Coordinates of C-alpha atoms in Angstrom, one line a residue:
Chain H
X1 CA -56.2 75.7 33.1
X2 CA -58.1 74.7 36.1
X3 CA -61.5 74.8 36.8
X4 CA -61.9 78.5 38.9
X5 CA -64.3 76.5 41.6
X6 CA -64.6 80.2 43.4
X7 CA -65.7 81.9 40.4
X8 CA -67.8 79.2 39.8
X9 CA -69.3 79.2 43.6
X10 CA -69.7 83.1 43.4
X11 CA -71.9 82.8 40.4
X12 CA -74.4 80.6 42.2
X13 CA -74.2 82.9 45.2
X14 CA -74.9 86.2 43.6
X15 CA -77.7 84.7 41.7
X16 CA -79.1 83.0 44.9
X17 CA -78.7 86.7 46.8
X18 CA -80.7 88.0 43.5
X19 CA -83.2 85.2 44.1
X20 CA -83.8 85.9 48.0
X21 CA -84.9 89.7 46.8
X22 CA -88.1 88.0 45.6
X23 CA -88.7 85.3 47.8
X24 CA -92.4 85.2 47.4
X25 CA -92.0 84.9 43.6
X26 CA -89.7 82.6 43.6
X27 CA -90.9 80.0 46.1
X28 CA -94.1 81.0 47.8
X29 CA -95.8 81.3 45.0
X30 CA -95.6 77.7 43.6
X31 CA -96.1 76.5 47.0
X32 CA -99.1 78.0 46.9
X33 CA -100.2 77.1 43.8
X34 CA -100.0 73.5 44.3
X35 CA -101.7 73.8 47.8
X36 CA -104.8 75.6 46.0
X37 CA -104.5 72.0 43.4
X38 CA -104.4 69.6 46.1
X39 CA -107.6 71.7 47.4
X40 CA -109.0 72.2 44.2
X41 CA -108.2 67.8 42.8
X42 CA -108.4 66.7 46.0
X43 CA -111.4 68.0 48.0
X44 CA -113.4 69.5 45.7
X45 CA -113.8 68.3 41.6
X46 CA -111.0 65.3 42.3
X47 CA -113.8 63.2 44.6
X48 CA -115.9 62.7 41.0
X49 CA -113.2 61.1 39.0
X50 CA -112.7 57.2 39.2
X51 CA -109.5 55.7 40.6
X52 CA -107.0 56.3 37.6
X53 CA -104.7 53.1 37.8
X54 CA -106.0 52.4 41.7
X55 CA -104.5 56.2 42.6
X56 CA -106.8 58.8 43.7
X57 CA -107.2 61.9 41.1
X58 CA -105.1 64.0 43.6
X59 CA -102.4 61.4 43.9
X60 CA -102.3 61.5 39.9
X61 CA -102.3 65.5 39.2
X62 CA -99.7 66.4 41.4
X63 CA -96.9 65.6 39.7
X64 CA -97.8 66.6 36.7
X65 CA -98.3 69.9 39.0
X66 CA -95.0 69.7 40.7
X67 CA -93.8 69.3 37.1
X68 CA -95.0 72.0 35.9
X69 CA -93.9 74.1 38.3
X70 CA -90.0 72.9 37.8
X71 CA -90.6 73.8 34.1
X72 CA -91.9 77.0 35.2
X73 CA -89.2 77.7 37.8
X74 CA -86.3 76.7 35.7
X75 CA -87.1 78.5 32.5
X76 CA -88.4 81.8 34.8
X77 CA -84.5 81.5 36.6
X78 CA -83.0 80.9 33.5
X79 CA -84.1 83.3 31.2
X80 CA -84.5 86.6 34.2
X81 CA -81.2 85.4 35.5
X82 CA -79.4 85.3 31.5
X83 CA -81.5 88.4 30.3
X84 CA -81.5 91.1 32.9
X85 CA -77.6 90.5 33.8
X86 CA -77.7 91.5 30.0
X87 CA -80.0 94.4 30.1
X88 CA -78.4 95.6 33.2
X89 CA -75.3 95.2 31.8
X90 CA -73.5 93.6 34.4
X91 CA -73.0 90.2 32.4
X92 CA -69.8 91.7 31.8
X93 CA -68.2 90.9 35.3
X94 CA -68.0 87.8 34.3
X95 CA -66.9 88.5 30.9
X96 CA -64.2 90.0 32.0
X97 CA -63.2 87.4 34.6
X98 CA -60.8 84.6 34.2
X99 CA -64.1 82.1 34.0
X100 CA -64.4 79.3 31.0
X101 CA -68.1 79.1 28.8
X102 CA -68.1 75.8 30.6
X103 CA -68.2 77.7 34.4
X104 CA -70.4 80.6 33.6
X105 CA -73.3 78.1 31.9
X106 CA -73.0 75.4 34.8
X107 CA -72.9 78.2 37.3
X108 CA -76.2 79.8 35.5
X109 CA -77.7 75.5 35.9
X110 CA -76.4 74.8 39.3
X111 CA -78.2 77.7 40.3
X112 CA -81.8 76.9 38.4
X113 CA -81.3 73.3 39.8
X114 CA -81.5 74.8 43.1
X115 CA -84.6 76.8 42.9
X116 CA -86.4 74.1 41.5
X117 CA -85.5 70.8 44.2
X118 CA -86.4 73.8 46.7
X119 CA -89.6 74.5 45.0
X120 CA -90.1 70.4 44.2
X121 CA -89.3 69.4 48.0
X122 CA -91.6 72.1 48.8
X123 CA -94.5 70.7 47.2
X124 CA -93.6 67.4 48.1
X125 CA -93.5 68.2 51.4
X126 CA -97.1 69.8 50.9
X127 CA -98.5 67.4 49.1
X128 CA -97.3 64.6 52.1
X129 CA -98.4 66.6 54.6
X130 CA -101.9 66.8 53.1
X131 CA -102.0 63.3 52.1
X132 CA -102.1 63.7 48.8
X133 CA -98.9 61.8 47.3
X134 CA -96.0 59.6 48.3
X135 CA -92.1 59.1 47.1
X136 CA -91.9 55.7 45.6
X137 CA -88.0 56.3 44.6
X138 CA -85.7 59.5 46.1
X139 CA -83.3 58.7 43.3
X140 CA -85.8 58.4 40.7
X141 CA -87.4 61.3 41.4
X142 CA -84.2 63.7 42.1
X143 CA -83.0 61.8 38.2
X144 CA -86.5 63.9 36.7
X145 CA -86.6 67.0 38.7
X146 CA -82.7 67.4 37.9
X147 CA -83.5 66.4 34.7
X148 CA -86.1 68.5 33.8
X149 CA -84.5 71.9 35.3
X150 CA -81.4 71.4 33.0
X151 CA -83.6 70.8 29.9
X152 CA -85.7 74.2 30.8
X153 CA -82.5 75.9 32.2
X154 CA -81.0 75.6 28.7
X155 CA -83.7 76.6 27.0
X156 CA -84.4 79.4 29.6
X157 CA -80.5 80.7 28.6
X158 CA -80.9 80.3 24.6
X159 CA -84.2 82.7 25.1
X160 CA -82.8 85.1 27.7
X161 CA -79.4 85.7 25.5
X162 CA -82.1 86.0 22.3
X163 CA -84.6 88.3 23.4
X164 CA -84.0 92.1 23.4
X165 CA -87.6 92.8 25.3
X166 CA -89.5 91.0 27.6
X167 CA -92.2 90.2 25.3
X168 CA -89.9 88.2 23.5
X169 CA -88.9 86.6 27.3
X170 CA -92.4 85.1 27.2
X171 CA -93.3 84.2 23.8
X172 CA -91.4 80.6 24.1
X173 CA -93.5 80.2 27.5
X174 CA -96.8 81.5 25.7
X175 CA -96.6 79.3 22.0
X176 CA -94.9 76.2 23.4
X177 CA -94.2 75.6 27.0
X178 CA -98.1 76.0 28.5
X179 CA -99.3 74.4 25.1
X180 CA -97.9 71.3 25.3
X181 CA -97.9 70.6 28.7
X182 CA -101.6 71.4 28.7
X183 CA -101.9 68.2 26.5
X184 CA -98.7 66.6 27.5
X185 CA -100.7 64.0 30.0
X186 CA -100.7 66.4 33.6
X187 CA -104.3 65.9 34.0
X188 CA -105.3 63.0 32.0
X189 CA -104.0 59.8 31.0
X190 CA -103.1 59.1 27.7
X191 CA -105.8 56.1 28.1
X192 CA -108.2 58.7 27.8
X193 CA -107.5 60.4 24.9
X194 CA -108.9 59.3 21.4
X195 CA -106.4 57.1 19.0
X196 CA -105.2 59.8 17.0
X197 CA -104.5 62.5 19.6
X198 CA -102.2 59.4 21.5
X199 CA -99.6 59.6 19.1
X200 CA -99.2 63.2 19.8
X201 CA -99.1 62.7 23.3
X202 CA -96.3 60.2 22.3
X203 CA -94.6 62.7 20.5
X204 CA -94.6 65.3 23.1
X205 CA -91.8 65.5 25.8
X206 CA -93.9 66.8 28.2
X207 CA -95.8 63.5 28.2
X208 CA -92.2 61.8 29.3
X209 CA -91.9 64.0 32.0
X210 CA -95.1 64.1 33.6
X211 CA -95.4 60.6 33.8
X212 CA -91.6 59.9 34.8
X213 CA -92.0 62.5 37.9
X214 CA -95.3 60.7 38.7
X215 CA -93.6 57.3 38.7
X216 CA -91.2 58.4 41.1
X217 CA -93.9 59.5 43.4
X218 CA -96.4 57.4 43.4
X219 CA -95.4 54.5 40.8
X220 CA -97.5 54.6 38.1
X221 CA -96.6 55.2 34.7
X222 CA -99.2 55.2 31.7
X223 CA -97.2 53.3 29.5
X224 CA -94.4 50.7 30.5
X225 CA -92.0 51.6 27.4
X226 CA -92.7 55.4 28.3
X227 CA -90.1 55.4 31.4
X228 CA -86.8 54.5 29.2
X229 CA -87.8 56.6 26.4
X230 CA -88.5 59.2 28.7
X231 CA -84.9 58.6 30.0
X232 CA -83.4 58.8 26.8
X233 CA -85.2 62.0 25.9
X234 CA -84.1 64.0 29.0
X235 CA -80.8 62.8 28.4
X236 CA -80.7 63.8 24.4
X237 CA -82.5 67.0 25.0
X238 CA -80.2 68.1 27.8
X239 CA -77.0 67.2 25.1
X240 CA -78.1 68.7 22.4
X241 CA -79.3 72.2 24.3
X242 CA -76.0 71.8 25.8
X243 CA -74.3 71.9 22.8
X244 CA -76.1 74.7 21.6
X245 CA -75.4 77.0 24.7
X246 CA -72.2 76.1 24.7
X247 CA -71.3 77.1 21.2
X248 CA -74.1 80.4 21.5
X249 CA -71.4 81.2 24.5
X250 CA -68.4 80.6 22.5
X251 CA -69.3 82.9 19.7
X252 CA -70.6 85.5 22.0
X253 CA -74.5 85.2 21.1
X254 CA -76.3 88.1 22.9
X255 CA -73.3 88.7 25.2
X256 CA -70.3 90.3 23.4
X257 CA -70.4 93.1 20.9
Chain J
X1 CA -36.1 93.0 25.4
X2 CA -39.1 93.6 27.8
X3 CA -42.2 91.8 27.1
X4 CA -45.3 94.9 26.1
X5 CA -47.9 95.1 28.7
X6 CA -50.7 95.2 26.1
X7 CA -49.7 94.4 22.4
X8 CA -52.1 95.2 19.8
X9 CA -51.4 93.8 16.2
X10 CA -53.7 94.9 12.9
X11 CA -56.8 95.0 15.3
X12 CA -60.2 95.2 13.5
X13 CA -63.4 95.2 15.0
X14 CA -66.4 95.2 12.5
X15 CA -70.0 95.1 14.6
X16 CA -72.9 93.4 13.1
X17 CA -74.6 96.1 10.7
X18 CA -71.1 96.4 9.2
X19 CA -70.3 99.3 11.2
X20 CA -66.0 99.6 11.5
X21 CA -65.5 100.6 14.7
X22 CA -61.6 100.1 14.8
X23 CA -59.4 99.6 11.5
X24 CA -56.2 97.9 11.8
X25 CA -55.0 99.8 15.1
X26 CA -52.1 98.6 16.5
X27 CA -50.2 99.9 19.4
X28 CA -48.0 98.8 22.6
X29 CA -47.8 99.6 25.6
X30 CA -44.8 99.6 28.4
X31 CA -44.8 97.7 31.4
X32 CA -45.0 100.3 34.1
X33 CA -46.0 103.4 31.4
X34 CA -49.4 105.4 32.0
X35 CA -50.7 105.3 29.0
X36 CA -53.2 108.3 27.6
X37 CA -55.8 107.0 25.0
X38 CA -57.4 109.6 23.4
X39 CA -60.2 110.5 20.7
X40 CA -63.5 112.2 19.8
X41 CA -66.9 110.1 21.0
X42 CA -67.2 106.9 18.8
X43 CA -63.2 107.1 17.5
X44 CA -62.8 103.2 18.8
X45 CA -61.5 103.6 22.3
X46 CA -64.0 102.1 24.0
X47 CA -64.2 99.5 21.6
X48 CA -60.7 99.1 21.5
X49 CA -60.8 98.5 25.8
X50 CA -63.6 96.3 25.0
X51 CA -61.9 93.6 22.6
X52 CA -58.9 93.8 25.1
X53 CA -61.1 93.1 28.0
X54 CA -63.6 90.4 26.1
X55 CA -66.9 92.4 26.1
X56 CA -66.6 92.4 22.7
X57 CA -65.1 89.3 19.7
X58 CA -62.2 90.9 17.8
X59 CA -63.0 90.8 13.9
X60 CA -59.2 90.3 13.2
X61 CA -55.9 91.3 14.7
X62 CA -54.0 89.9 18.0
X63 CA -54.0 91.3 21.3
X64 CA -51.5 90.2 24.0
X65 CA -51.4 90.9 27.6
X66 CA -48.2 90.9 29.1
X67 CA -47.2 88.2 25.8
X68 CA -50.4 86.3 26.7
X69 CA -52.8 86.2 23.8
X70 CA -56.2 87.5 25.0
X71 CA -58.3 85.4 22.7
X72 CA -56.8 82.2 22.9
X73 CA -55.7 82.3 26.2
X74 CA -58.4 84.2 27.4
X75 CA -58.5 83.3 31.1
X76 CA -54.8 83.7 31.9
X77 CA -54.9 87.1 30.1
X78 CA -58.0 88.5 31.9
X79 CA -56.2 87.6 35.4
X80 CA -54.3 90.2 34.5
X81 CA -56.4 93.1 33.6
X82 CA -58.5 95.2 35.4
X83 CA -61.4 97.2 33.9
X84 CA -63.6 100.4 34.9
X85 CA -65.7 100.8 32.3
X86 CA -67.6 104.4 31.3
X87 CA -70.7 102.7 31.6
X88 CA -72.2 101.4 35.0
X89 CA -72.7 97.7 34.5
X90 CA -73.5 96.9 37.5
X91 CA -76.4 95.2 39.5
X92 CA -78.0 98.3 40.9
X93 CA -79.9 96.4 43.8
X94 CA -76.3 95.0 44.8
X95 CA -74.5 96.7 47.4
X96 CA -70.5 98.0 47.2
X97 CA -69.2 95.6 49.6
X98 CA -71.2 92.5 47.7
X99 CA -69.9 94.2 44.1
X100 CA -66.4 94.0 45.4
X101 CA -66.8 90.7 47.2
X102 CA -68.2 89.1 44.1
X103 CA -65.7 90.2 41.6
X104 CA -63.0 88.8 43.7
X105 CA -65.0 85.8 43.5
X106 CA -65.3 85.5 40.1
X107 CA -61.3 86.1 39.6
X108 CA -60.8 82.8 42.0
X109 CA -59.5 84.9 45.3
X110 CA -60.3 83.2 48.2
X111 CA -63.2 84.6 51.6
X112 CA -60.4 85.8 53.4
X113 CA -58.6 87.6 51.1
X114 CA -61.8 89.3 49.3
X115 CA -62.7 90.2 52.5
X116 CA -59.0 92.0 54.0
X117 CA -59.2 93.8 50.0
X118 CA -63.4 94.8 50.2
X119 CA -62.6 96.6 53.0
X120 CA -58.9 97.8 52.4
X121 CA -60.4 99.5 49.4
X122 CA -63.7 100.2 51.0
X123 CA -61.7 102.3 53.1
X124 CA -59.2 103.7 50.7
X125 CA -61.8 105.4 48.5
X126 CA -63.9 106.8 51.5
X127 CA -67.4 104.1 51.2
X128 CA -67.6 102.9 54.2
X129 CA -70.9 105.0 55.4
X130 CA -72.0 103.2 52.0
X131 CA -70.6 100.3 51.6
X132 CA -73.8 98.2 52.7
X133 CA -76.4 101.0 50.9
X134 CA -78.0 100.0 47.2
X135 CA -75.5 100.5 44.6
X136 CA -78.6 102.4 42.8
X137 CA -79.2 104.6 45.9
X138 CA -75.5 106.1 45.7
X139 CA -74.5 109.7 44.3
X140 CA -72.5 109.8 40.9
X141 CA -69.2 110.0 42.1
X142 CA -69.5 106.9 44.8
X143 CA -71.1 105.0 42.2
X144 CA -67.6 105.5 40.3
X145 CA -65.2 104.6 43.0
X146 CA -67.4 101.3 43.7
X147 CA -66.6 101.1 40.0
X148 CA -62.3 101.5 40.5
X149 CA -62.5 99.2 43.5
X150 CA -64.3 96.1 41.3
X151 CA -61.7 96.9 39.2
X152 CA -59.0 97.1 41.8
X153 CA -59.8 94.4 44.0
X154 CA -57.6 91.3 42.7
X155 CA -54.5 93.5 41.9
X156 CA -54.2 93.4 38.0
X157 CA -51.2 94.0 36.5
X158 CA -52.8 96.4 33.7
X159 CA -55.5 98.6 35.0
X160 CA -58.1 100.2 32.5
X161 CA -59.8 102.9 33.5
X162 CA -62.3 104.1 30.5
X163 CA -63.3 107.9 31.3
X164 CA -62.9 107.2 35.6
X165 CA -63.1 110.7 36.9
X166 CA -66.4 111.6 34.2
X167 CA -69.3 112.8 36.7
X168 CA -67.3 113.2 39.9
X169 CA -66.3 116.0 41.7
X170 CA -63.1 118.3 41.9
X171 CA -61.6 116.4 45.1
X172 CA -62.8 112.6 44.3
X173 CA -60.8 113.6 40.9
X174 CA -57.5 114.9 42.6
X175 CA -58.1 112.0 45.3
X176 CA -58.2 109.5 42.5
X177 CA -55.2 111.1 40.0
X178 CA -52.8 110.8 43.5
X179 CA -54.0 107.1 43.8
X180 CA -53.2 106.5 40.4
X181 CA -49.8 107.9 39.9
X182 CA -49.3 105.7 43.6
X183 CA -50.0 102.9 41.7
X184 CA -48.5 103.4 38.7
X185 CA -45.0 104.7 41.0
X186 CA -45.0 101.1 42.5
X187 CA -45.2 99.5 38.6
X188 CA -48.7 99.0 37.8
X189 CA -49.5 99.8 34.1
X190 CA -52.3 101.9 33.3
X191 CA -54.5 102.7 30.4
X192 CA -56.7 105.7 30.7
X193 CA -58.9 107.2 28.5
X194 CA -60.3 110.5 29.3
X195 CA -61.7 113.7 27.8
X196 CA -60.0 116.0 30.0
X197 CA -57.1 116.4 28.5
X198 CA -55.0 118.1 31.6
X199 CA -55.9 114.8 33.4
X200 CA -53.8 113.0 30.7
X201 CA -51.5 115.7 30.7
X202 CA -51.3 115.6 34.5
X203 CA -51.0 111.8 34.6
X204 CA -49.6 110.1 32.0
X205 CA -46.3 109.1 30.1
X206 CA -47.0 108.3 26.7
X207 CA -50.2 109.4 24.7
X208 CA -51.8 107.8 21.8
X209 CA -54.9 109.5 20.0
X210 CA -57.1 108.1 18.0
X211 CA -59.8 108.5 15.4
X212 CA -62.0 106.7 12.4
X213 CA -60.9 103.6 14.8
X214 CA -56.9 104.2 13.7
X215 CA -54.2 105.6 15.4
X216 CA -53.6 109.3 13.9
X217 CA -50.5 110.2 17.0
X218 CA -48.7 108.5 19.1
X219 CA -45.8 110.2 21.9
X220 CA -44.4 110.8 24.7
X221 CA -46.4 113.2 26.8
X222 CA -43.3 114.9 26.9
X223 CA -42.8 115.6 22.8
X224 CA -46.3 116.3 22.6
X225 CA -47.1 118.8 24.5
X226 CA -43.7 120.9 23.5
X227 CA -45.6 121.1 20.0
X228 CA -46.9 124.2 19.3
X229 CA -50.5 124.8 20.9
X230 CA -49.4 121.9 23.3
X231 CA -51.8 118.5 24.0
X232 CA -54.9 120.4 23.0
X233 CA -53.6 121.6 19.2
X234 CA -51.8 118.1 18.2
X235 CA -55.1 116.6 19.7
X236 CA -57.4 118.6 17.4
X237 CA -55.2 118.5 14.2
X238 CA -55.1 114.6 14.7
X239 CA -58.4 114.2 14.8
X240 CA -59.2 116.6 11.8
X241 CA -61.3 118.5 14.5
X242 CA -59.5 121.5 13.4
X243 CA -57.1 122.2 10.6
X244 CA -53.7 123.2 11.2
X245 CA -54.1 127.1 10.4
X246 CA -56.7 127.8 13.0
X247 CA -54.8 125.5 16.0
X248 CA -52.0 127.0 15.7
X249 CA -50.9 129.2 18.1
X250 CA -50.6 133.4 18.2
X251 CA -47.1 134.1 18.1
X252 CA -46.0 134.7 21.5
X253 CA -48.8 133.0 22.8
X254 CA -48.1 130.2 25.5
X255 CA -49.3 127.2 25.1

């Protein structure tokens, strides 16, 4: 059967009506936040760090901000988007609809992918307009925001179809996402941390994704090999959380009786 | 021979827990019949609607929709089903006309023809003073006709309509029974499951009751209510509500 593109279109625009409810939330809010970092790394405590890699400290930390802010909007979209249509109950319109597994998750990404390049070229657009960062590469950096939203889009479905309160909505936030992008290299470089600690910086994904975004923006990467690997773990992750929605969807995890 | 609207072969649902909700119910139903589906609260009708409809997996059993097999060909057999469910499950902040608008969406129809069928049935079922208010901010009864036009709005061949006139009042109920048998006069097949059994009795052809998740009766409207004690008796000795010495009617007593 062919793809249903209309049922596929009226998924994203329900859940971008849903979205424009709580505009503030949604986009404001991160926009905000990063213009209280560039004040904050830039005008304030940023002045009495050294150059990190000839970039000012500002031009460094925001894109491990703007990062951290597409983790934060995809898994929030994701997971509110996935668990109240199941509280509410009205995950069953499309249950009932003529619409593949396939349609309803990449209707639920397409739409996460579009809150975050809003909330991304928002601060981007910020952080130019204050002088605080550039675009080295468009397509590099559209590759890792993209990226990034499907990896935390996935993960944002596989919570909102397991949870069955919101406190389990935010545990995965709480014990893992603000954990390990605390230490994942946002703030620091990994030049900076003692031997031992590098390896877990190594071994954390975050690492790969603050440092691709900030390569895109302003060029610099802490580690040469990092921007490949980091490739190849956005691209594995996405697969493999694919696969796992995917076959959650097919068996009716958290969404049939 | 004439291809069943809905087909329903050794069906057995089994939710996690273990609970058996529905035990190898089978049934069929006519193209073109109005079909009653009774039973007490928690005999398996809803669940039954449910694994028709793909709300819930089916533990065993086929169901076909017109000879198109619901699980395997899920897509092409939900085209051709409508459902109102007992339960709202509905965005509350939506409003009617986006509900409407959006189900069409989802079941492929294109702008202009969601938009000539929102506000056909907007008008048919008397919402258009609502149609643009919160779906949470409407009365009982308005909330259920938002309910029968989602289900309504892409045509389907077999409409479901799972307790449709509980909550709402005397006229929306008479409104909605002569819209019914309208639809069902120009073919459209239609499941209904109610509680008030002079609504199936009003309505429907053929009449199937169930309990423990089996079928316990199954008739014409027409042979069952000539029983003694009419719909009500057969409907309480088939569920075991009642045993057959105390339904039985007074002699001389009409039904």
């Amino acid at each position: 059967m062919s793809i249903n593109w209309v049922g596929l279109w009226t998924i994203i625009r329900r859940e971008f009506s849903r979205i424009m409810r709580v505009p503030i939330q949604a986009f404001l809010a991160p926009w905000i936040s990063a213009l209280l970092f560039i004040f904050i790394f830039g005008f304030v405590v940023g002045k009495r760090f050294p150059p990190i890699g000839g970039h000012r400290y500002i031009e460094f930390v925001l894109p491990g901000v703007l990062m951290l802010n597409i983790v934060n909007a995809a898994f929030l979209q994701s997971t509110s988007q996935t668990y109240f249509q199941r509280f509410l109950r009205y995950i069953e319109e499309t249950l009932v609809a003529p619409l593949s597994y396939i349609e309803m998750i990449v209707g639920s990404l397409a739409m996460t992918i579009v809150r975050t390049v809003i909330t991304a070229l928002g601060i981007l657009a910020i952080g130019v307009a204050f002088g605080a960062t550039t675009v080295d590469s468009v397509p590099e950096f559209l590759f890792w925001v993209v990226g990034v939203s499907v990896i935390f889009g996935l993960l944002g479905i596989i919570v909102g179809l397991w949870s069955n309160n919101f406190e389990q909505l935010t545990m995965l936030n709480v014990f893992f996402i603000t954990p390990l992008s605390m230490v994942g290299g946002v703030f620091n470089t990994v030049n900076m941390l003692p031997g031992w600690l590098k390896w877990l910086a190594y071994a954390n994904p975050f690492f790969y994704f603050a440092n691709g975004v900030r390569h895109s923006m302003i060029g610099y990467s802490d580690w040469a090999e990092a921007l490949p690997l980091g490739v190849a773990v956005t691209l594995g992750l996405s697969a493999v959380l694919l696969l796992i929605v995917w076959r959650l969807y097919a068996v009716g995890y958290g969404l049939r009786e | 021979m004439t291809t069943p609207a809905l087909s329903i072969s050794h069906l057995r649902k089994v939710y996690r827990g273990g609970l058996v909700a529905v035990d190898d119910l089978s049934m069929e139903i006519a193209p073109g019949d109005f079909f009653g589906f009774l039973g007490p609260n928690g005999a398996g009708k809803s669940t039954t609607i449910h694994c028709v409809t793909g709300i819930a997996t089916v533990t065993s059993g086929t169901i076909r929709v017109f000879g198109v097999d619901a699980v395997k060909d899920y897509r092409e057999a939900r085209r051709l089903i409508g459902l109102s469910p007992q339960m709202f499950n509905v965005d509350p902040f939506a409003t009617p006309r986006q509900i409407i608008d959006w189900m069409g969406g989802y079941f492929g129809m294109t702008a202009a023809d969601r938009k000539r069928r929102t506000d056909e049935l907007i008008e048919r079922f008397g919402l258009r003073d609502h149609a643009d208010k919160r779906f949470r901010e409407l009365s009982g009864g308005l909330m259920r006709r938002v309910i029968l036009c989602r289900a309504l709005v892409h045509d389907p061949k077999l409409l479901i309509l799972d307790e449709p006139t509980a909550g709402v009042d005397v006229e929306l109920r008479r409104d909605l029974w002569r819209y019914l048998q309208e639809l069902n006069r120009d073919g459209k097949t239609i499941l209904l499951t109610s509680h008030y059994l002079e609504e199936v009795e009003r309505l429907c052809k053929t009449i199937a009751i169930i309990a423990r998740g089996q079928i316990v009766r199954q008739g014409t409207k027409d042979e069952i209510v000539r029983e003694p004690g009419g719909l009500e008796a057969v409907y309480l000795r088939a569920t075991g509500a009642e045993p057959d010495h105390v339904a039985a009617p007074a002699a001389g007593a009409g039904r």
